[in-house]
Short mmCIF file of C-alpha atoms in Angstrom, two decimals:
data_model
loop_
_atom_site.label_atom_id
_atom_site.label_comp_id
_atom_site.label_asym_id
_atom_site.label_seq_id
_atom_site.Cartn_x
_atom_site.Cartn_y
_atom_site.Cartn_z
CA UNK A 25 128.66 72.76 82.06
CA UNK A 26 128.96 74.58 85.62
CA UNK A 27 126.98 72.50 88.37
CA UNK A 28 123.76 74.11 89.16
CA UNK A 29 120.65 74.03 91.08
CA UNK A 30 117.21 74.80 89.51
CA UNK A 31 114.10 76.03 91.01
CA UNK A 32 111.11 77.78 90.27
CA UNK A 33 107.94 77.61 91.74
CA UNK A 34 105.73 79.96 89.90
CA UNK A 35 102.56 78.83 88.27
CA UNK A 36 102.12 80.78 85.08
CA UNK A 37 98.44 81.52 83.81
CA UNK A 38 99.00 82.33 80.00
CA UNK A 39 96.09 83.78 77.94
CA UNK A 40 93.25 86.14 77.48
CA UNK A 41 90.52 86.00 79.73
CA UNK A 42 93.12 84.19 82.96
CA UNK A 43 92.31 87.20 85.05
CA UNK A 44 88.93 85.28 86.00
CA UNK A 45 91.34 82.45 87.64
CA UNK A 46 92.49 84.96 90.38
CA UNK A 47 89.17 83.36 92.42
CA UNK A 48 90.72 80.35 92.90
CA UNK A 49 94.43 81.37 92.84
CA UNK A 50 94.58 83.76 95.94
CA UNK A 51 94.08 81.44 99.40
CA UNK A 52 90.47 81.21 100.43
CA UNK A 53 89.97 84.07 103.01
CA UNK A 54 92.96 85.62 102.81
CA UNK A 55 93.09 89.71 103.00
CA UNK A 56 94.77 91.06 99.85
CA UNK A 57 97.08 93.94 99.58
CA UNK A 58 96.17 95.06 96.01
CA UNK A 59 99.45 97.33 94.72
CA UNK A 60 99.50 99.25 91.22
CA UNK A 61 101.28 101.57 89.64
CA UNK A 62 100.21 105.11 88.44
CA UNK A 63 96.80 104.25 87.80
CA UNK A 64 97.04 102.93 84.01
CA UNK A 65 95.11 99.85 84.94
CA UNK A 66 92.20 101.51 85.50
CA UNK A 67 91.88 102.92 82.20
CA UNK A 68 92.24 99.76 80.46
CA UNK A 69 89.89 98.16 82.26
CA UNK A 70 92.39 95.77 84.88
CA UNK A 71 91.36 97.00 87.93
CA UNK A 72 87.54 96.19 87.45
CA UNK A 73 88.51 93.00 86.39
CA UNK A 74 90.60 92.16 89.26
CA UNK A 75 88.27 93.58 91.38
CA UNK A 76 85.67 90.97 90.17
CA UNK A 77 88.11 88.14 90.84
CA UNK A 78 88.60 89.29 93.79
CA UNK A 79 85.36 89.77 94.82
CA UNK A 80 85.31 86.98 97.88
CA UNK A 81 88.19 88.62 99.43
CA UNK A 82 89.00 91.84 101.48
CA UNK A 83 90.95 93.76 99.47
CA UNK A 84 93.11 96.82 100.96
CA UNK A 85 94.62 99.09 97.94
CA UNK A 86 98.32 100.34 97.28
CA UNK A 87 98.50 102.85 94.38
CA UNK A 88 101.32 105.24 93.08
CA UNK A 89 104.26 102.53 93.06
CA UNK A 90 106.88 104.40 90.36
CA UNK A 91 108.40 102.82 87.17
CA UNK A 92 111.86 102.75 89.26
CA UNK A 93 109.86 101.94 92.77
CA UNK A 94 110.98 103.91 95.26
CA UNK A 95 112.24 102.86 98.93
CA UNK A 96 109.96 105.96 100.61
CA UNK A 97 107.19 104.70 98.61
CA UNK A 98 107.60 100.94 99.26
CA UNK A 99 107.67 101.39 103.34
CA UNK A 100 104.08 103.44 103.11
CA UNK A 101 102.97 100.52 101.93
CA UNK A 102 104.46 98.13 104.26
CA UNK A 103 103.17 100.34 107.13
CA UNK A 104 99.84 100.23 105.86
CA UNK A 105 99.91 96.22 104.96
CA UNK A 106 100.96 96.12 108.57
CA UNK A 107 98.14 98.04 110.23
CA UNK A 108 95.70 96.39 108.04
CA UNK A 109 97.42 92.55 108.68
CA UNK A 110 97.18 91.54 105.08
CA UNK A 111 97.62 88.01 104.54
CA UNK A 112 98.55 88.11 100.64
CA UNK A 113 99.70 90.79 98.42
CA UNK A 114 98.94 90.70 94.92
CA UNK A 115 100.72 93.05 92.10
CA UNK A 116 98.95 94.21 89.11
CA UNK A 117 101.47 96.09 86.69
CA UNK A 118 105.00 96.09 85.23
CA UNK A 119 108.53 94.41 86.58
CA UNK A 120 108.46 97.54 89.07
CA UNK A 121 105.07 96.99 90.33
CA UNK A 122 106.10 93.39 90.66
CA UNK A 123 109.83 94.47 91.85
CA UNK A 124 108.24 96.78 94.54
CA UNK A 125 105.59 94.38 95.36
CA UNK A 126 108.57 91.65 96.34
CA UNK A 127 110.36 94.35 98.66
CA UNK A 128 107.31 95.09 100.74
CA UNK A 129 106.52 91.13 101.55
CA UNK A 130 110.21 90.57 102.47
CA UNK A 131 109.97 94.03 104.24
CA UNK A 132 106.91 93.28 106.30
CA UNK A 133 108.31 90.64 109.04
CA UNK A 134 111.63 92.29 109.02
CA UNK A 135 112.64 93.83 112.03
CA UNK A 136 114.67 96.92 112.26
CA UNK A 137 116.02 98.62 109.14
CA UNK A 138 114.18 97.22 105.75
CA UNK A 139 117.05 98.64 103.92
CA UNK A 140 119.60 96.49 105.51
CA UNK A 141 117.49 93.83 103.26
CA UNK A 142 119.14 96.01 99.82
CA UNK A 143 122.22 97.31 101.28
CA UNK A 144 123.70 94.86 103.54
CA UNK A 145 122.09 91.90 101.82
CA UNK A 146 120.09 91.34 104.94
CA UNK A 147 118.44 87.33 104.86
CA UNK A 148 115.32 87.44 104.33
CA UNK A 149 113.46 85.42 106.86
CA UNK A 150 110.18 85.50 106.10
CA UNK A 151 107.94 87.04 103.21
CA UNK A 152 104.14 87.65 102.66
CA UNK A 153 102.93 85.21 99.90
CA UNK A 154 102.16 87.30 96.50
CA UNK A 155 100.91 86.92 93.18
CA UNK A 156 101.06 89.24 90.02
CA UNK A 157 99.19 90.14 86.75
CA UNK A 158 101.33 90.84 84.48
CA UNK A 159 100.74 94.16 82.30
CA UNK A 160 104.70 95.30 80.72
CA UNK A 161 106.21 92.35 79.75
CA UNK A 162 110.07 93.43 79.89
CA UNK A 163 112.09 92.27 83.59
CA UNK A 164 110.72 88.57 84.09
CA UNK A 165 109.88 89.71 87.68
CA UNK A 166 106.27 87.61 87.32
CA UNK A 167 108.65 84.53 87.57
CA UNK A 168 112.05 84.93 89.49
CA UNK A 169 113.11 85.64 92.93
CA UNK A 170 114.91 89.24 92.02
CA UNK A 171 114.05 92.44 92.32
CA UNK A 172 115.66 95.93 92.46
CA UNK A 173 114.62 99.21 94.58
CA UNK A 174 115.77 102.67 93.98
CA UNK A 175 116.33 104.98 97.48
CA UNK A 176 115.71 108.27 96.16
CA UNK A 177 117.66 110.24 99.03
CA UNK A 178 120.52 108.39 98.34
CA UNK A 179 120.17 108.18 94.76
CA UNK A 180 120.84 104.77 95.05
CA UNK A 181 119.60 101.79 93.26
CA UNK A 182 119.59 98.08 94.53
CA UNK A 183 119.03 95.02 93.76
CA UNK A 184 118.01 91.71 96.58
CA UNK A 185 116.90 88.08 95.99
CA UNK A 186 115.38 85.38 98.37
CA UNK A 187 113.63 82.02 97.14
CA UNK A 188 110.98 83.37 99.38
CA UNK A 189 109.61 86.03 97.12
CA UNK A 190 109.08 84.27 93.80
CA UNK A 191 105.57 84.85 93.15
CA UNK A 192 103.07 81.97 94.08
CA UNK A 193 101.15 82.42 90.61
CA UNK A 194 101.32 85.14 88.11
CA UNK A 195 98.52 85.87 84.92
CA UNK A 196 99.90 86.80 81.55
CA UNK A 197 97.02 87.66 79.32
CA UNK A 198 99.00 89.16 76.14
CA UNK A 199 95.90 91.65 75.40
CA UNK A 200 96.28 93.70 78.71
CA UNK A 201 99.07 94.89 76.74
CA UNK A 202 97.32 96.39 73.21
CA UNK A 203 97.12 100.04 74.82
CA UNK A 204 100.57 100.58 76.12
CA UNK A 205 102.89 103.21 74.98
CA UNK A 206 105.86 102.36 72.07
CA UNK A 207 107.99 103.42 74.26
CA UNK A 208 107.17 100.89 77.09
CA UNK A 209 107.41 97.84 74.88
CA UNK A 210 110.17 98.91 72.97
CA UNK A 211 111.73 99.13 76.73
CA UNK A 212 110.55 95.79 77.59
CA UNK A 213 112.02 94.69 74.15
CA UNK A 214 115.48 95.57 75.08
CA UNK A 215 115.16 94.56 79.09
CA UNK A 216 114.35 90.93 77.39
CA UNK A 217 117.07 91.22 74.81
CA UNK A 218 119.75 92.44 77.21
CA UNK A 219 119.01 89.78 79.84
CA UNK A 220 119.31 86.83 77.72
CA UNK A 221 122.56 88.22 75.92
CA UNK A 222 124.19 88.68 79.75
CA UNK A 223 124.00 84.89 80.44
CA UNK A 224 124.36 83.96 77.13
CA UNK A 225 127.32 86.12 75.63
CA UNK A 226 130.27 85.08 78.45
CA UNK A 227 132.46 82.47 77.31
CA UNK A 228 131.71 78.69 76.14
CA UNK A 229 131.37 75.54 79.35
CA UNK A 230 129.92 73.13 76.65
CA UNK A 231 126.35 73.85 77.69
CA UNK A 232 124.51 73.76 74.16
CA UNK A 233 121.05 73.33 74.79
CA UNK A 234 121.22 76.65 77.12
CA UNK A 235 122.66 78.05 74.37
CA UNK A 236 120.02 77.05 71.84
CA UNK A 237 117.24 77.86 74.10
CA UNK A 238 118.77 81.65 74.92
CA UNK A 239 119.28 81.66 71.06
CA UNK A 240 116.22 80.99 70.55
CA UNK A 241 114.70 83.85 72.67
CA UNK A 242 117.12 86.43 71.26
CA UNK A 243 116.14 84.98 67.60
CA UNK A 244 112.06 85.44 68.59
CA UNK A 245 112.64 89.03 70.26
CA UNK A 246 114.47 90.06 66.74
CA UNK A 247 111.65 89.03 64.79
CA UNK A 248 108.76 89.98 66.76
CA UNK A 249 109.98 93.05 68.81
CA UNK A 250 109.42 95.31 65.85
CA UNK A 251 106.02 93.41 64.72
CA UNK A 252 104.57 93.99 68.39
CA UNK A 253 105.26 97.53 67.74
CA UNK A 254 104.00 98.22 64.26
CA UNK A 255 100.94 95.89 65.18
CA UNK A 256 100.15 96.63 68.77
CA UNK A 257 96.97 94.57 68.89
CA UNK A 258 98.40 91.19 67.03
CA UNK A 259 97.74 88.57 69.62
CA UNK A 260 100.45 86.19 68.48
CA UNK A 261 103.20 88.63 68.20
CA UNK A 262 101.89 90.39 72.05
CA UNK A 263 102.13 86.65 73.19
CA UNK A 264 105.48 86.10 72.02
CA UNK A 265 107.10 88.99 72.93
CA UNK A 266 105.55 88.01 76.51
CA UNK A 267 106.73 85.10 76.92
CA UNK A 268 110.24 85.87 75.77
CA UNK A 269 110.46 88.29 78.26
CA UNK A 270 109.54 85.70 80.75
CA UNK A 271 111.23 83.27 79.83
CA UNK A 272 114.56 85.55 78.71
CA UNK A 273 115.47 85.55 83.61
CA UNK A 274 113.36 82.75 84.94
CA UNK A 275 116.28 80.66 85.81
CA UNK A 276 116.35 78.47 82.88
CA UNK A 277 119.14 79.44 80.57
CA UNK A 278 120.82 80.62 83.69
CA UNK A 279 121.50 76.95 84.41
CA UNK A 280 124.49 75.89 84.50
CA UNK A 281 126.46 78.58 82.61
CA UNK A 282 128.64 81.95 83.59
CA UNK A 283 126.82 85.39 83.35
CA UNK A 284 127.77 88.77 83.25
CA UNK A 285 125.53 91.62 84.60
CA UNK A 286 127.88 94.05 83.87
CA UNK A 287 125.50 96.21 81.85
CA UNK A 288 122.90 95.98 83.78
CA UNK A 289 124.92 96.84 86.84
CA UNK A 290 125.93 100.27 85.09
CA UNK A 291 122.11 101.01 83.75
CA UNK A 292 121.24 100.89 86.99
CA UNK A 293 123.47 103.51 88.20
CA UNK A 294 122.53 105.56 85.51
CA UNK A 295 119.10 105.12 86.27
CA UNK A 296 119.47 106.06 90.00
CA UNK A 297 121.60 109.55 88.60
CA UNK A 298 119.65 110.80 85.58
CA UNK A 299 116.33 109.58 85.71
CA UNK A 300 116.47 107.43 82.51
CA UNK A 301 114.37 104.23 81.67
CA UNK A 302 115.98 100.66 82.42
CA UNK A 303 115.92 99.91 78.90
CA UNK A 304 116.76 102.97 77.80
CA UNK A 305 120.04 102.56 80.01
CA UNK A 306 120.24 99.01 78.01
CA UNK A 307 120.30 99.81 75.03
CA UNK A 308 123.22 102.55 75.02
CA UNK A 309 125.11 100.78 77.29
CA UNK A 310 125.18 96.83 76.15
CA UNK A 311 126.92 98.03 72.74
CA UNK A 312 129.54 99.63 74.22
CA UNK A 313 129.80 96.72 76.85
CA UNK A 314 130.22 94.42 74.36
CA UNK A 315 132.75 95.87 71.95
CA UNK A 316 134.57 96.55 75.51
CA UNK A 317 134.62 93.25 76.46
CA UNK A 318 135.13 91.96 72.66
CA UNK A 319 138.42 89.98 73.13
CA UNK A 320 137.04 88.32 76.25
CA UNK A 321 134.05 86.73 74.64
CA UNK A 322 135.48 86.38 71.28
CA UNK A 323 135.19 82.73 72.08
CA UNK A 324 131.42 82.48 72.50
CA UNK A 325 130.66 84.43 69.29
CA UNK A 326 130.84 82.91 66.07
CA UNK A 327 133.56 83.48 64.07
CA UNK A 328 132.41 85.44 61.23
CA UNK A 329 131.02 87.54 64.05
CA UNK A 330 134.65 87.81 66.04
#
């Protein structure tokens, strides 16, 4: 086993109804930089509910962050957390809510260029503190210090990392996600699935409880990716699928053992070109990864596999 160093900070707040625990969550009398997405979370009844939560707090808004959030987008905000001298942000959506979310507290004390931060792998100094509620299970954003920004003039597509953006806390109630789209959770499906096979499929250091426990995620997504989507509103399989996808790039079965983000390296290219959805990138690409790669990882796959 490689040496490694673990460490994850992020308090997780797993079940229905954990919304409510925002009151106590978010620093007494701090001013919150609410950010969202295109709006879906006031349909399904989020927003009101975070709104409640939030109800001792000041609370300046951030709508229209994209599903591949956008550079242009991102610095709006960071101007306006900046002229309103937020103290907190907190990010109600998806991975690129969340992603977005990240960029704009590492963004906001950063002097000069905030793309130096993606491009040049900038340090990031210092960060705003942020939570998230969690509604697209798929990237594991909620509890890792990664995220990845798309610069739409430049049709490029980037990824950074800093221990100073994993979230403080993040809510995962399974039923905020009954009304989403197939398409979304079959997405956040494959994101899962594809993350846990790119630090698990490398090549073997005698690390078998990492193995067992990414083996076990890939096992759980198999059997209860295509329940989630026959049965959108079964709690169990929702909460499974949710926590797969959390668990599939918090750090753990990262530890100690060799990865390879060569697929997701490519989707994201693709992504930045043509427009497509991260998983949708996944799941062509990681087939033809693999059976490119075939000889090199023969030794990690078992042999009636190989």
């Amino acid at each position: 086993m490689q040496n490694f160093t673990f460490y994850n900070p992020t308090k997780i707040l797993f079940g229905q109804g954990q919304i409510a625990a925002l009151s106590a969550e978010v620093p007494a009398g701090a001013k919150v930089l609410l950010t969202y997405g295109g709006g879906s979370i006031h349909r399904n009844g989020v927003y009101t509910e975070v709104k409640a939560a939030l109800s001792g707090h000041a609370v300046v808004e951030f709508g229209g962050i994209e599903a591949n959030p956008q550079f242009e987008t991102l610095m709006r905000a960071v101007d306006l957390a900046r002229k309103e001298q937020v103290d907190f942000i907190l990010a109600v959506g998806g991975g690129s809510v969340i992603d977005g979310s990240k960029f704009i507290a590492a963004a906001y004390h950063h002097e000069g260029d905030a793309w130096a931060i993606l491009a040049e792998h900038a340090a990031v100094q210092r960060a705003l503190p942020l939570g998230t509620v969690l509604t697209l299970p798929a990237t594991g954003s909620e509890m890792n210090a990664f995220a990845v920004v798309t610069r739409a003039s430049t049709r490029e597509k980037l990824p950074f990392s800093s221990p100073l953006i994993y979230p403080r806390f993040s809510v995962l109630d399974p039923t905020k996600t009954f009304t989403l789209p197939p398409r979304q959770i079959a997405n956040g499906v494959v994101d899962a699935f594809t993350h846990t096979v790119e630090q698990y499929l490398t090549y073997p250091v005698n690390a078998p409880l990492q193995d067992r426990f990414a083996e076990g995620i890939l096992q759980t997504l198999i059997e209860e990716g295509p329940k989630t989507l026959r049965e959108p509103q079964n709690y169990d399989a929702r909460a499974n699928m949710m926590w797969c996808a959390t668990m599939a790039l918090n750090g753990l079965i990262a530890a100690g053992v060799p990865q390879d983000w060569a697929t997701h390296m490519i989707g994201h290219e693709i992504t930045a070109l043509h427009g497509l959805d991260h998983g949708q990138t996944l799941a062509v690409v990681l087939p033809a990864t693999l059976q490119r790669q075939r000889d090199a990882k023969r030794d990690k796959l078992h042999p009636v596999w190989a």
